[in-house]
Coordinates of C-alpha atoms in Angstrom, one line a residue:
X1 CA -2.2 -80.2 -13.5
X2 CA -0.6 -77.3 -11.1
X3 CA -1.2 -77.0 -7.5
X4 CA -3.9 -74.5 -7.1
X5 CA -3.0 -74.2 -3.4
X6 CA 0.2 -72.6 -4.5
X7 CA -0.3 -68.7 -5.3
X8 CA 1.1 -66.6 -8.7
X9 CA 3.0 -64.9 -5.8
X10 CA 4.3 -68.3 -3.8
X11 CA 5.0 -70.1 -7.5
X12 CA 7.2 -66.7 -8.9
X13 CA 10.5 -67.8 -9.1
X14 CA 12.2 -64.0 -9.0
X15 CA 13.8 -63.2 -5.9
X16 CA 15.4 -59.2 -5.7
X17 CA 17.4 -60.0 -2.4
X18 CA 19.2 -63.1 -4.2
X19 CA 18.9 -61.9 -7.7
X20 CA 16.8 -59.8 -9.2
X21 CA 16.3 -61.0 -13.2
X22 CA 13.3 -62.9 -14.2
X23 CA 15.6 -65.7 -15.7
X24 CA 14.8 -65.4 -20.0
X25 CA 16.4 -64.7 -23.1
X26 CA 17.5 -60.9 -22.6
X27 CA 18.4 -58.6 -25.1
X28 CA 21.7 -56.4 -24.1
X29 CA 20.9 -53.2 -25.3
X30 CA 17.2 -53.3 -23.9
X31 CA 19.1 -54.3 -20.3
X32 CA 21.5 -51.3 -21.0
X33 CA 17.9 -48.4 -22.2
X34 CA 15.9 -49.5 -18.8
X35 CA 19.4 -49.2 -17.1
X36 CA 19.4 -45.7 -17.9
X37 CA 16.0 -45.2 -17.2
X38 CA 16.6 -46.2 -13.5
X39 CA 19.7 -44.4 -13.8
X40 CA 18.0 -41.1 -14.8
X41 CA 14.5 -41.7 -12.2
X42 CA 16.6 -42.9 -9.2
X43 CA 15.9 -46.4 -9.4
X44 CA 11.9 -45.9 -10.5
X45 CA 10.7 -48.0 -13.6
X46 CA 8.7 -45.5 -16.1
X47 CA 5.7 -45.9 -18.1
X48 CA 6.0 -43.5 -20.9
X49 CA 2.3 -41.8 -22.0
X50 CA 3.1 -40.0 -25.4
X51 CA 1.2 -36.7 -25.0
X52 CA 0.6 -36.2 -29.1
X53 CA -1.7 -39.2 -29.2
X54 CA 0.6 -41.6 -30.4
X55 CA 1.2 -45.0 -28.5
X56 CA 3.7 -46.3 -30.7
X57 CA 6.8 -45.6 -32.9
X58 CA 7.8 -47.1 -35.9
X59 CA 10.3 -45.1 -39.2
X60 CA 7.2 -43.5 -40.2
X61 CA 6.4 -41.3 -37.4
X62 CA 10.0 -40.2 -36.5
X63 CA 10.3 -39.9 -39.8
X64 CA 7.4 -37.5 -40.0
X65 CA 6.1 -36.4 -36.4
X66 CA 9.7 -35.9 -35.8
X67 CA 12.4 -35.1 -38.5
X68 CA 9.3 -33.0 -40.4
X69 CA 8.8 -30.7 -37.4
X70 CA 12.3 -30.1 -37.0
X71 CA 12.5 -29.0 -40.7
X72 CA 9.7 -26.8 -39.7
X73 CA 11.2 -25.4 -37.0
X74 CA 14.4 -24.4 -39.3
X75 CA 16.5 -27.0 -37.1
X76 CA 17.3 -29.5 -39.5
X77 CA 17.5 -28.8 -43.3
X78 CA 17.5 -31.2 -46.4
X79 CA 15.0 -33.5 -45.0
X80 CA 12.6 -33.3 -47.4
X81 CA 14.8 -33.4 -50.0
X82 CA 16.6 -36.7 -49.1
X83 CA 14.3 -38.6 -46.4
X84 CA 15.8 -41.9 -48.0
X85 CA 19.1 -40.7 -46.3
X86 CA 16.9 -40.1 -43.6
X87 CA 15.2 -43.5 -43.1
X88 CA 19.0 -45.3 -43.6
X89 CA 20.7 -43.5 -41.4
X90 CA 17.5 -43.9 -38.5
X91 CA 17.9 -48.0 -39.2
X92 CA 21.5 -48.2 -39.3
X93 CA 22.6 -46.0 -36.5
X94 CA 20.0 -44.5 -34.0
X95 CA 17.1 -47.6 -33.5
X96 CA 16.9 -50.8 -32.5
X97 CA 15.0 -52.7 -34.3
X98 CA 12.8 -56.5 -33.3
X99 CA 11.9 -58.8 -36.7
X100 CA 14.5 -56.5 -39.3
X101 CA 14.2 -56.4 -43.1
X102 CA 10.7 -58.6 -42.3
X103 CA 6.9 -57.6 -42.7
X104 CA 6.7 -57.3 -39.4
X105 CA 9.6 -55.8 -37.9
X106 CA 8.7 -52.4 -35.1
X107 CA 11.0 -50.2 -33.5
X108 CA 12.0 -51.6 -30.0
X109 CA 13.7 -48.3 -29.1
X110 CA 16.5 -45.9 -30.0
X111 CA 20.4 -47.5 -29.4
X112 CA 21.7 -46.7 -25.9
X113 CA 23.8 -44.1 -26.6
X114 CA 22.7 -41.4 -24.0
X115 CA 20.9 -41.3 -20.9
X116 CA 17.9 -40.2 -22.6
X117 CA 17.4 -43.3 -25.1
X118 CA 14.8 -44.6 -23.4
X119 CA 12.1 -41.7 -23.8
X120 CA 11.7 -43.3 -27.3
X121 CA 11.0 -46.7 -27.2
X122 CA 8.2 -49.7 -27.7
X123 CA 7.5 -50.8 -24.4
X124 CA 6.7 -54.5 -25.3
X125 CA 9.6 -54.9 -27.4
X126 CA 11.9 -53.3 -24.9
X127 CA 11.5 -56.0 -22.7
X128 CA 14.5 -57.0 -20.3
X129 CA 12.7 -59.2 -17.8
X130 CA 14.0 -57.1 -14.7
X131 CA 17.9 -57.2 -15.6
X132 CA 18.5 -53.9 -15.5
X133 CA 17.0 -54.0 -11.9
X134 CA 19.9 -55.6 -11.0
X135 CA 22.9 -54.0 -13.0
X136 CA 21.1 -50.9 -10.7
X137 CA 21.1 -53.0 -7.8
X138 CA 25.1 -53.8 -8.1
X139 CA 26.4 -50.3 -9.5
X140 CA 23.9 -48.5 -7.0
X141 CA 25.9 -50.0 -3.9
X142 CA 29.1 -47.7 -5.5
X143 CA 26.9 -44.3 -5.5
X144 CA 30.6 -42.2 -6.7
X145 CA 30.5 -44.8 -9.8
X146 CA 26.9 -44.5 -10.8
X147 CA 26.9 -40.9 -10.6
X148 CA 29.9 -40.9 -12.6
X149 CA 28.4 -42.7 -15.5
X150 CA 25.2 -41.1 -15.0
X151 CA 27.3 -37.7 -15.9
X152 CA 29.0 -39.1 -18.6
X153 CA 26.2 -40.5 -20.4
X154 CA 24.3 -37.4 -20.0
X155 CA 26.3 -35.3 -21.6
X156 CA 25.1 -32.8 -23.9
X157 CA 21.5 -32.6 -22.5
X158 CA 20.3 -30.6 -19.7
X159 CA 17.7 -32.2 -18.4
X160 CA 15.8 -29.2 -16.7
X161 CA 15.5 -27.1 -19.6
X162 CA 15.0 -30.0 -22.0
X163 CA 18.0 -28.3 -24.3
X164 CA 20.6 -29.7 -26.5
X165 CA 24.3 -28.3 -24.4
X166 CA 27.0 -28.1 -27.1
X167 CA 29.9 -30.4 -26.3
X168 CA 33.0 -31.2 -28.2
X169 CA 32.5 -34.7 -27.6
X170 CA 29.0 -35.8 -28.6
X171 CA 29.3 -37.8 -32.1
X172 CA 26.6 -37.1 -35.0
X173 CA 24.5 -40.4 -33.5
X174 CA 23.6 -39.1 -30.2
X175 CA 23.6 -35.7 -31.7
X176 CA 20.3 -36.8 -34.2
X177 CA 19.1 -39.0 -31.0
X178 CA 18.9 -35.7 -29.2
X179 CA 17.0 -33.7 -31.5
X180 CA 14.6 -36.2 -31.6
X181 CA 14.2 -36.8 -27.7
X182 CA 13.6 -33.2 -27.4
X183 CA 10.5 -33.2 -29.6
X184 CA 8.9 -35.9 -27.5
X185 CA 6.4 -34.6 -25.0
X186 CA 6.0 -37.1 -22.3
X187 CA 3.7 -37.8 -19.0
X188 CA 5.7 -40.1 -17.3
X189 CA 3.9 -42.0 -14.7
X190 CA 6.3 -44.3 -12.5
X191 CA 5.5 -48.2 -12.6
X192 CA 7.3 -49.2 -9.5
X193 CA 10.6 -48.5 -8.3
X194 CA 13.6 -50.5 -6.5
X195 CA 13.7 -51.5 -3.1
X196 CA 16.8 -50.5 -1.6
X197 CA 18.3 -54.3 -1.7
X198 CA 22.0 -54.8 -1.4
X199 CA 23.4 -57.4 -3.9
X200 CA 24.1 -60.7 -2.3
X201 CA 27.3 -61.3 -3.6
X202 CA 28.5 -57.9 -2.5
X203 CA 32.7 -58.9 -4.3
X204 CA 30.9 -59.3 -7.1
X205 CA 29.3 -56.1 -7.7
X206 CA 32.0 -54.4 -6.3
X207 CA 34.2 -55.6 -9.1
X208 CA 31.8 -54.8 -11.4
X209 CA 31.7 -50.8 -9.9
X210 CA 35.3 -51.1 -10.3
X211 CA 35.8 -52.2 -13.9
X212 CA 33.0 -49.7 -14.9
X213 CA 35.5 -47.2 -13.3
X214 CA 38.4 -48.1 -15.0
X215 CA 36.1 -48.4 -18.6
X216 CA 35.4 -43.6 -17.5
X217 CA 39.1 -43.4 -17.3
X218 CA 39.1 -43.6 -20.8
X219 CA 36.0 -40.9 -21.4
X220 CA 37.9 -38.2 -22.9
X221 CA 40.1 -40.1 -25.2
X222 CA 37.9 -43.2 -26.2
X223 CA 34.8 -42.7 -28.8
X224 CA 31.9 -42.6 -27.7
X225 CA 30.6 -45.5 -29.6
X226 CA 33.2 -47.4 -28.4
X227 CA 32.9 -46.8 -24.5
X228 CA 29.0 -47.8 -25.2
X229 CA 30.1 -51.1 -27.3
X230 CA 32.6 -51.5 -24.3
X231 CA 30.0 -50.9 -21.6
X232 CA 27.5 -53.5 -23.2
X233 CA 30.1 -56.3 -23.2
X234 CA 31.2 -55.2 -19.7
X235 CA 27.4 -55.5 -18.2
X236 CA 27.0 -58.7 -19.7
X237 CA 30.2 -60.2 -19.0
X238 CA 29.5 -59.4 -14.9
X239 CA 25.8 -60.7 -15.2
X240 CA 26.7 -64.1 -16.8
X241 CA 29.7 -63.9 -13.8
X242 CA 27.1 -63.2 -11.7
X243 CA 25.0 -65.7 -12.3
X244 CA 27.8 -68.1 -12.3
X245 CA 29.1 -67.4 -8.7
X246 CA 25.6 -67.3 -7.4
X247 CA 24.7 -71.0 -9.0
X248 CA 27.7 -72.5 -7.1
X249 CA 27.9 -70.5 -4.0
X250 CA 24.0 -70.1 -3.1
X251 CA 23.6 -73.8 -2.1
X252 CA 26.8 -73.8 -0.5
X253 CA 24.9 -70.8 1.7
X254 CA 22.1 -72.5 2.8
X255 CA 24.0 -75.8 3.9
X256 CA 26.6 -73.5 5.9
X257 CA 23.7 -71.3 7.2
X258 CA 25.8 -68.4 6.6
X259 CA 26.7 -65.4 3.4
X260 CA 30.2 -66.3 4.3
X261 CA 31.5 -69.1 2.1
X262 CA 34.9 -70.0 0.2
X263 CA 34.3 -68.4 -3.1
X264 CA 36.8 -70.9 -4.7
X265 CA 35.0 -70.8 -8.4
X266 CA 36.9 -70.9 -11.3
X267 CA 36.4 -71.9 -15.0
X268 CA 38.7 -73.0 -17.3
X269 CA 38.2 -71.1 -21.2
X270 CA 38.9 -72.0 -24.7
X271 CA 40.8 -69.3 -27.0
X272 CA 41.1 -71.6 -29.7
X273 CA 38.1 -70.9 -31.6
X274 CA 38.3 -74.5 -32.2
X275 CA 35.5 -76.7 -31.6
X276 CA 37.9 -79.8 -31.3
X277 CA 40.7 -78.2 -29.6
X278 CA 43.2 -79.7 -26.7
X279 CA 41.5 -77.6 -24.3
X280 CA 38.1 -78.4 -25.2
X281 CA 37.8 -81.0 -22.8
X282 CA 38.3 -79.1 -19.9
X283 CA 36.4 -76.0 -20.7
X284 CA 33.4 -78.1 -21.4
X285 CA 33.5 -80.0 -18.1
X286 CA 33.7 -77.1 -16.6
X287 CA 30.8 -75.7 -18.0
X288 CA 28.4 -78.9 -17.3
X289 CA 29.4 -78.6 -14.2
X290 CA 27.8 -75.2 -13.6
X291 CA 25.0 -76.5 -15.7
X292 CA 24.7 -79.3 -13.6
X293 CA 24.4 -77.1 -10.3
X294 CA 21.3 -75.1 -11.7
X295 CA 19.5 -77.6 -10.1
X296 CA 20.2 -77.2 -6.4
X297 CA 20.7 -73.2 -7.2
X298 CA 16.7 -73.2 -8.0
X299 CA 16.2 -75.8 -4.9
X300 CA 18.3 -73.0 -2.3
X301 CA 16.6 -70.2 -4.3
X302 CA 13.1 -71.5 -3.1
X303 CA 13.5 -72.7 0.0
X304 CA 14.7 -69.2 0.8
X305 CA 11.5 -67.4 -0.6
X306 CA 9.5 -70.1 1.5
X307 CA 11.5 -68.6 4.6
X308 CA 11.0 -65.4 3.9
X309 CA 7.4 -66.3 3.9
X310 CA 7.1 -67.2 7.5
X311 CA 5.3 -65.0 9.6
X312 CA 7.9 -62.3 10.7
X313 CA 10.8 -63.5 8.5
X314 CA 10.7 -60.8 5.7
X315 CA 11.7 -57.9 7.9
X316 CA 14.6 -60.7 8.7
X317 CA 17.9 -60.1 6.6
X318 CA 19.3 -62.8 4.7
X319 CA 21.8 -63.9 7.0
X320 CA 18.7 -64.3 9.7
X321 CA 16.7 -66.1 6.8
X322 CA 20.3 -68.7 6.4
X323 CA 20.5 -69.4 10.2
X324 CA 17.0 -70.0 10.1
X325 CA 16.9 -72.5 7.6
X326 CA 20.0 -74.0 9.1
X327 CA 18.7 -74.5 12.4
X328 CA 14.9 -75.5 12.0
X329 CA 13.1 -75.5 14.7
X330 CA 9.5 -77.1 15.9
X331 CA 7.6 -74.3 15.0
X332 CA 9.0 -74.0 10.8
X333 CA 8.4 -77.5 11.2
X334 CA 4.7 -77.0 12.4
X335 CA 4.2 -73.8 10.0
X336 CA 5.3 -75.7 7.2
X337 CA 3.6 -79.0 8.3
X338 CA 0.2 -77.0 7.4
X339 CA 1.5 -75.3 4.7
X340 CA 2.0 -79.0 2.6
X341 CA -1.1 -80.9 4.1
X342 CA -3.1 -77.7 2.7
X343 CA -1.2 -78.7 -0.9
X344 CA -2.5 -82.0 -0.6
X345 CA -5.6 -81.6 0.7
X346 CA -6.1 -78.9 -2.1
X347 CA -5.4 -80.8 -5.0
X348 CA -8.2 -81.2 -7.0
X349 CA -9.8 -77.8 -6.0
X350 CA -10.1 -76.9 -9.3
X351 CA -11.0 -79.7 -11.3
X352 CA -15.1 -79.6 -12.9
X353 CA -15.3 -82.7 -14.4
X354 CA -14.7 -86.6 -13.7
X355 CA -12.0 -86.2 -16.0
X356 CA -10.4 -83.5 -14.2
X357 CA -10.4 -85.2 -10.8
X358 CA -8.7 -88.3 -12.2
X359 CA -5.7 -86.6 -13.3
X360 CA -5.7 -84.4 -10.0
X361 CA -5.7 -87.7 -8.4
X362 CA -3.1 -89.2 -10.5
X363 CA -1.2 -85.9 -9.7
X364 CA -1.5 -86.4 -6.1
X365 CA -0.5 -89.9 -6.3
X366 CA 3.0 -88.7 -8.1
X367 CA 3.3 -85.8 -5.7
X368 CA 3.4 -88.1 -2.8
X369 CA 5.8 -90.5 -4.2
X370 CA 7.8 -87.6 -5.3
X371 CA 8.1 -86.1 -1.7
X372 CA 8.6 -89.5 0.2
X373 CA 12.0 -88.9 -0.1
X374 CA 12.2 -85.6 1.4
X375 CA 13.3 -85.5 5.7
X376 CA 11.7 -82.3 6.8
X377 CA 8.4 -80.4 5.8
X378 CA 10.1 -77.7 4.7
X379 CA 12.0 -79.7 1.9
X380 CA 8.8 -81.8 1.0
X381 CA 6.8 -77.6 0.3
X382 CA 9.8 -76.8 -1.5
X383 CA 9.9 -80.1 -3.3
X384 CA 6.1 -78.9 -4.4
X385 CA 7.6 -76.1 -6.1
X386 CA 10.1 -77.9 -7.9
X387 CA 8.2 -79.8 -9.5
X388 CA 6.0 -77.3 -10.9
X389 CA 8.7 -74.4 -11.4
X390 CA 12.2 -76.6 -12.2
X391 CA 11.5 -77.7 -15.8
X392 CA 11.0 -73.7 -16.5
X393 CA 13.7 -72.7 -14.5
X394 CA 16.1 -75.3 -16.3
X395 CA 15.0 -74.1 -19.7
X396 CA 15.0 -70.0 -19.4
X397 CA 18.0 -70.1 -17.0
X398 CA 20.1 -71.8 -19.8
X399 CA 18.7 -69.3 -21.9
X400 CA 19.3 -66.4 -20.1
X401 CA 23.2 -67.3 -19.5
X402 CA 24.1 -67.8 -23.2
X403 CA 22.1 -64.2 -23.5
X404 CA 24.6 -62.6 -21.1
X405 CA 27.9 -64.6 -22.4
X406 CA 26.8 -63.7 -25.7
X407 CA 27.3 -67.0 -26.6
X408 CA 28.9 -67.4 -30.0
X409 CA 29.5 -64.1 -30.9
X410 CA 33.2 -61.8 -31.2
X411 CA 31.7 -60.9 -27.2
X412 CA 31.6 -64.5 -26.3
X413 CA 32.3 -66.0 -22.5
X414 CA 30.8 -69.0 -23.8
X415 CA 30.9 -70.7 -27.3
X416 CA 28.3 -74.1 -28.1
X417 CA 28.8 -76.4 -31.2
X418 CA 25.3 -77.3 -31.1
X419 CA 25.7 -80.9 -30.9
X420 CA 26.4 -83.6 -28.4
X421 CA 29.8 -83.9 -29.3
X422 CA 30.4 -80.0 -29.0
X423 CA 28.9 -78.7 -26.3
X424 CA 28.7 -75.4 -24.2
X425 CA 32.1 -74.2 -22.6
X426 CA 33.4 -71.5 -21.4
X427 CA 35.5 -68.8 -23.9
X428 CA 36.8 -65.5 -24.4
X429 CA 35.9 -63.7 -27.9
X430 CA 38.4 -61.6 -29.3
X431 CA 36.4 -58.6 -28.5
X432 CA 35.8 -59.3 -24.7
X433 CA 39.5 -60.1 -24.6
X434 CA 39.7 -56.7 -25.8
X435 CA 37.6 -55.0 -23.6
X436 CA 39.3 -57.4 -20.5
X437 CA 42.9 -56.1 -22.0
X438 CA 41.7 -52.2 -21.9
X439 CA 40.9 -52.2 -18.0
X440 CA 43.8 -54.6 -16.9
X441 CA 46.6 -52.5 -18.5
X442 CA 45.5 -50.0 -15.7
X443 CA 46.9 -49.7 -12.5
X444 CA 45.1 -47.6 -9.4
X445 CA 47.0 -44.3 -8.2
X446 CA 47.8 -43.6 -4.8
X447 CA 45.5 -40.5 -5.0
X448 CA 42.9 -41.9 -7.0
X449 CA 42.7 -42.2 -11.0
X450 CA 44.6 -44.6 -13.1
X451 CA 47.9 -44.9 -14.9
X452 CA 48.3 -47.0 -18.3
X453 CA 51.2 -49.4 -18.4
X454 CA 51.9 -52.1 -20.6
X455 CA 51.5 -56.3 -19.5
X456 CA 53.7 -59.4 -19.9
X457 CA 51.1 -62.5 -20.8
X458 CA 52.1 -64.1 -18.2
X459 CA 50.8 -60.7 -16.0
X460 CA 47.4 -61.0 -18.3
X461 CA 46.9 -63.9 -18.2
X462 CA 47.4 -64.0 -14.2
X463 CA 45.3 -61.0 -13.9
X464 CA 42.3 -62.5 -15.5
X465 CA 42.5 -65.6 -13.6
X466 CA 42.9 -63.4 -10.1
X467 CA 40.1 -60.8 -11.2
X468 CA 37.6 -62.9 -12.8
X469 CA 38.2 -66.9 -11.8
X470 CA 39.1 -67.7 -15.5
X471 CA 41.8 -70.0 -16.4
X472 CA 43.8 -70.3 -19.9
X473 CA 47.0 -72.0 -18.5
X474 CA 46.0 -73.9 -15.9
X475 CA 49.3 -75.4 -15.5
X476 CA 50.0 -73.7 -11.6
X477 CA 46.4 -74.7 -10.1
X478 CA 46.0 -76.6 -7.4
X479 CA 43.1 -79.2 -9.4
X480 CA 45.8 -79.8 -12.1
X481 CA 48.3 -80.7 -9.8
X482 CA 48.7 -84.2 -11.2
X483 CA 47.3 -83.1 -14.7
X484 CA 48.9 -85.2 -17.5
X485 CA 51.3 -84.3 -20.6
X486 CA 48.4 -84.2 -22.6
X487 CA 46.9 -81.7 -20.3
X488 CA 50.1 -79.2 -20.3
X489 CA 50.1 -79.2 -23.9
X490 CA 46.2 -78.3 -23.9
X491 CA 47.0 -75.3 -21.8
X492 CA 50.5 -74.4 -24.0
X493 CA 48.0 -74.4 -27.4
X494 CA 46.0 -72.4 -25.2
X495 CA 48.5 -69.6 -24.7
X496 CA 49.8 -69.6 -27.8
X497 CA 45.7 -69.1 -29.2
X498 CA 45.8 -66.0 -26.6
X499 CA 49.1 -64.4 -28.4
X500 CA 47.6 -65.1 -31.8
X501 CA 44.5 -63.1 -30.5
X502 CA 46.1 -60.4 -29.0
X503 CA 48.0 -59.8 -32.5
X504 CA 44.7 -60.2 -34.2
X505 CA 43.4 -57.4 -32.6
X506 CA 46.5 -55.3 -32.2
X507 CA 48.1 -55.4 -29.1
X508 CA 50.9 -57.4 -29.0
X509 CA 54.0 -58.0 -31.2
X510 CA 57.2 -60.8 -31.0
X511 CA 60.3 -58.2 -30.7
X512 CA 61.8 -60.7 -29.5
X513 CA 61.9 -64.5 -28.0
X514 CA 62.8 -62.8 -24.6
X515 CA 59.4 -63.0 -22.7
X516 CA 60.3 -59.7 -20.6
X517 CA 60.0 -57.5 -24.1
X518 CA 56.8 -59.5 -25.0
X519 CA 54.6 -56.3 -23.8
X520 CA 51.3 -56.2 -24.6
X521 CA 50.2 -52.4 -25.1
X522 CA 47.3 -50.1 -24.6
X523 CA 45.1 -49.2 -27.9
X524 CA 43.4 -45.9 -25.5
X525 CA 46.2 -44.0 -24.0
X526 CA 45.5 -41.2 -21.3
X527 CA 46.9 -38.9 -18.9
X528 CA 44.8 -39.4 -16.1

């Protein structure tokens, strides 16, 4: 039985100032359409009403509201003819689709591939549980970058006449995603737009500003399906980062009563693509270590929503709401004194029958035994919430991070055998690498821009550890100091897995045993 005393709004987990995502399973490209959305409405959520009497898309009515009217309009030809062709090239390259090839599988909207994208979509299967509100939130902090790739993916629309603008670089996709989005008459109506919150972990989002900057340096000689594919991986590489520096440094926040705290994360990875590997070991302790430390992330990230609820403390800024917690004083004490004796003494408000009351009672009787270990009032309210809101937490938190590391796929930060014996730890896929290998051949100019130039693995491999807090050879940190043989050779098999990567995917070739001519090159070259 819940706690009735507690509100919807006092039991909602979802914080903007810490982090915005409602913590579930979260489908990239729906993050990446409501991106664009509050990329193209300055940060305001829109409810599309579809003026032509139609609530919903599906094949059918692009099919024939859509492709049809264009025929009719003499701006398409051969429709009729071939709308097989038609209907293949709609499910193959411009929709996303929920449920595919089953009897109940619906449009959720057209691919990302231009601002626009999301004036066609399925609301309810478009969900992305607030995680675009926070790729806005970081990017939005860098105004230079978001405008940047505002302009780039707007290309070949002009948004006040509602016109197709020719442009040598729009591909045939976002060409036919056009036409369409130019036939759709729309009242939009704005649900509620974002606060202007500055992300907590302000290096963070920074680097995340930065790397989508060095991704537009390639604009004009990358495709475009490629920079999308590329700019997909990116945001969910950075939210799963993110979420892991938050998860460690959050608690370390509220015991230090301050934002400033040694930001000494770092994960060891596994390139090996082997569930059994040397390095195994280490990656997966790393991981259940994080896991392990969801816990006392959910336990800070309430007790600073309680604050926040004080009277006067939400005009407060988040280092206020730290020093507050930090140094209690009578009166949190008193407010939150009244705040749990109302919990208790409000236990079985809602139970009808004398079945009802005995659990309510029972509950009460666990609750109190549950917060007997707790010093302070404020721990024993937030103690309240934990145990109605930390099972959930637990569950759709681990959910949400193997959404964002694309767990198991080409994309993958992370990798899980499924099993007890092989368990979560943390990786690089051989497409992330190549998205991470892209952005760290470049090197900033003195007057802006970016110059390509080829890296040593050992520079790679250095970089990535610097930039992100990911380690493949381990051998020169501090915690493996007094590491074992066994360890070194982990880390050596390690190495030799990235090399075999990089040639996998075409970057890097043996001319020689001489480590200084072991270059790994640019696929997208560019004169900045």
């Amino acid at each position: 039985m819940k706690m009735p005393i507690l509100s919807r709004e006092e039991r909602v987990f979802r914080e903007p100032s810490i982090f915005a995502v409602d913590m579930k399973a979260v489908n990239l490209d729906n993050v990446l359409v409501n991106l664009f959305m509050l990329m193209r409405n300055n940060g305001a959520r829109i409810k599309l009403k579809l003026a032509r009497n139609a609530t919903f898309h599906d094949v059918n009515s692009l099919k024939e509201k859509y492709f049809k009217a264009l025929e009719n309009r003499h701006e398409l030809e051969g429709f009729s003819e071939y709308p097989e062709a038609i209907e293949s090239w709609l499910r193959s390259s411009l929709v996303n689709m929920v449920f595919r090839g089953k009897a109940k599988e619906n449009i959720s909207s057209m691919r990302p591939l231009h601002l626009e994208s999301y004036r066609i979509r399925n609301q309810k299967h478009t969900r992305d549980y607030n995680t675009a509100d926070q790729v806005f939130i970081m990017i939005n902090q860098r105004p230079e970058v978001r405008d940047a790739l505002k302009a780039y993916m707007s290309i070949g629309w002009d948004n006040f006449s509602r016109k197709l603008v020719d442009n040598p670089t729009l591909d045939v996709d976002t060409a036919g995603l056009l036409h369409l989005i130019k036939m759709v008459d729309i009242d939009p109506k704005v649900v509620n737009v974002i606060a202007n919150v500055k992300p907590l972990l302000q290096k963070q989002a920074d680097l995340y500003c930065d790397d989508i900057l060095r991704l537009l340096a390639y604009q004009k000689s990358m495709p475009r399906s490629v920079f999308i594919d590329y700019l997909r991986i990116l945001t969910g590489f950075h939210l799963a980062l993110y979420q892991h520096q938050l998860m460690y440094q959050l608690p370390k926040m509220i015991e230090n009563g301050s934002l400033e705290v040694t930001s000494d994360w770092s994960m060891a990875v596994d390139l090996t693509d082997k569930l059994e590997s040397e390095v195994s070991e280490l990656a997966c302790a790393d991981m259940q270590r994080l896991l392990d430390g969801m816990i006392n992330y959910i336990r800070a990230s309430y007790t600073i929503k309680a604050v926040k609820r004080m009277p006067g403390a939400s005009l407060e800024s988040m280092e206020q709401i730290l020093q507050r917690i930090k140094n209690s004083d009578s009166s949190m004490e008193a407010y939150f004194s009244v705040r749990l004796a109302d919990v208790l003494a409000n236990y079985d408000k809602d139970a009808k029958t004398e079945e009802e009351l005995e659990d309510a009672r029972i509950y009460k009787s666990e609750l109190e035994e549950y917060l007997q270990y707790e010093e302070t009032a404020l721990q024993k309210y937030v103690q309240c919430f934990m145990k109605v809101g930390a099972p959930y937490q637990l569950k759709y938190g681990r959910d949400f991070l193997d959404k964002v590391s694309m767990k198991n796929t080409e994309s993958a930060l992370m990798i899980d055998g499924r099993s007890r014996k092989h368990q979560r730890r943390g990786a690089i896929g051989s497409k992330l690498l190549e998205v991470l290998v892209q952005l760290l051949v470049l090197t900033p100019k003195a007057k802006g821009g970016f110059d390509s130039n080829p890296l040593s693995i050992r520079q790679l491999i250095k970089s990535i550890r610097d930039r992100y807090g990911l380690i493949i050879d381990g051998s020169d940190e501090p915690r493996f100091a007094n590491a074992d043989v066994k360890t070194h050779m982990a880390f050596k098999a390690n190495v030799d897995a990235l090399k075999s990567k990089l040639r996998q995917i075409g970057f890097y070739t043996d001319l020689s045993d001489a480590s200084s001519l072991q270059k790994i090159r640019p696929r997208y070259k560019f004169n900045d």
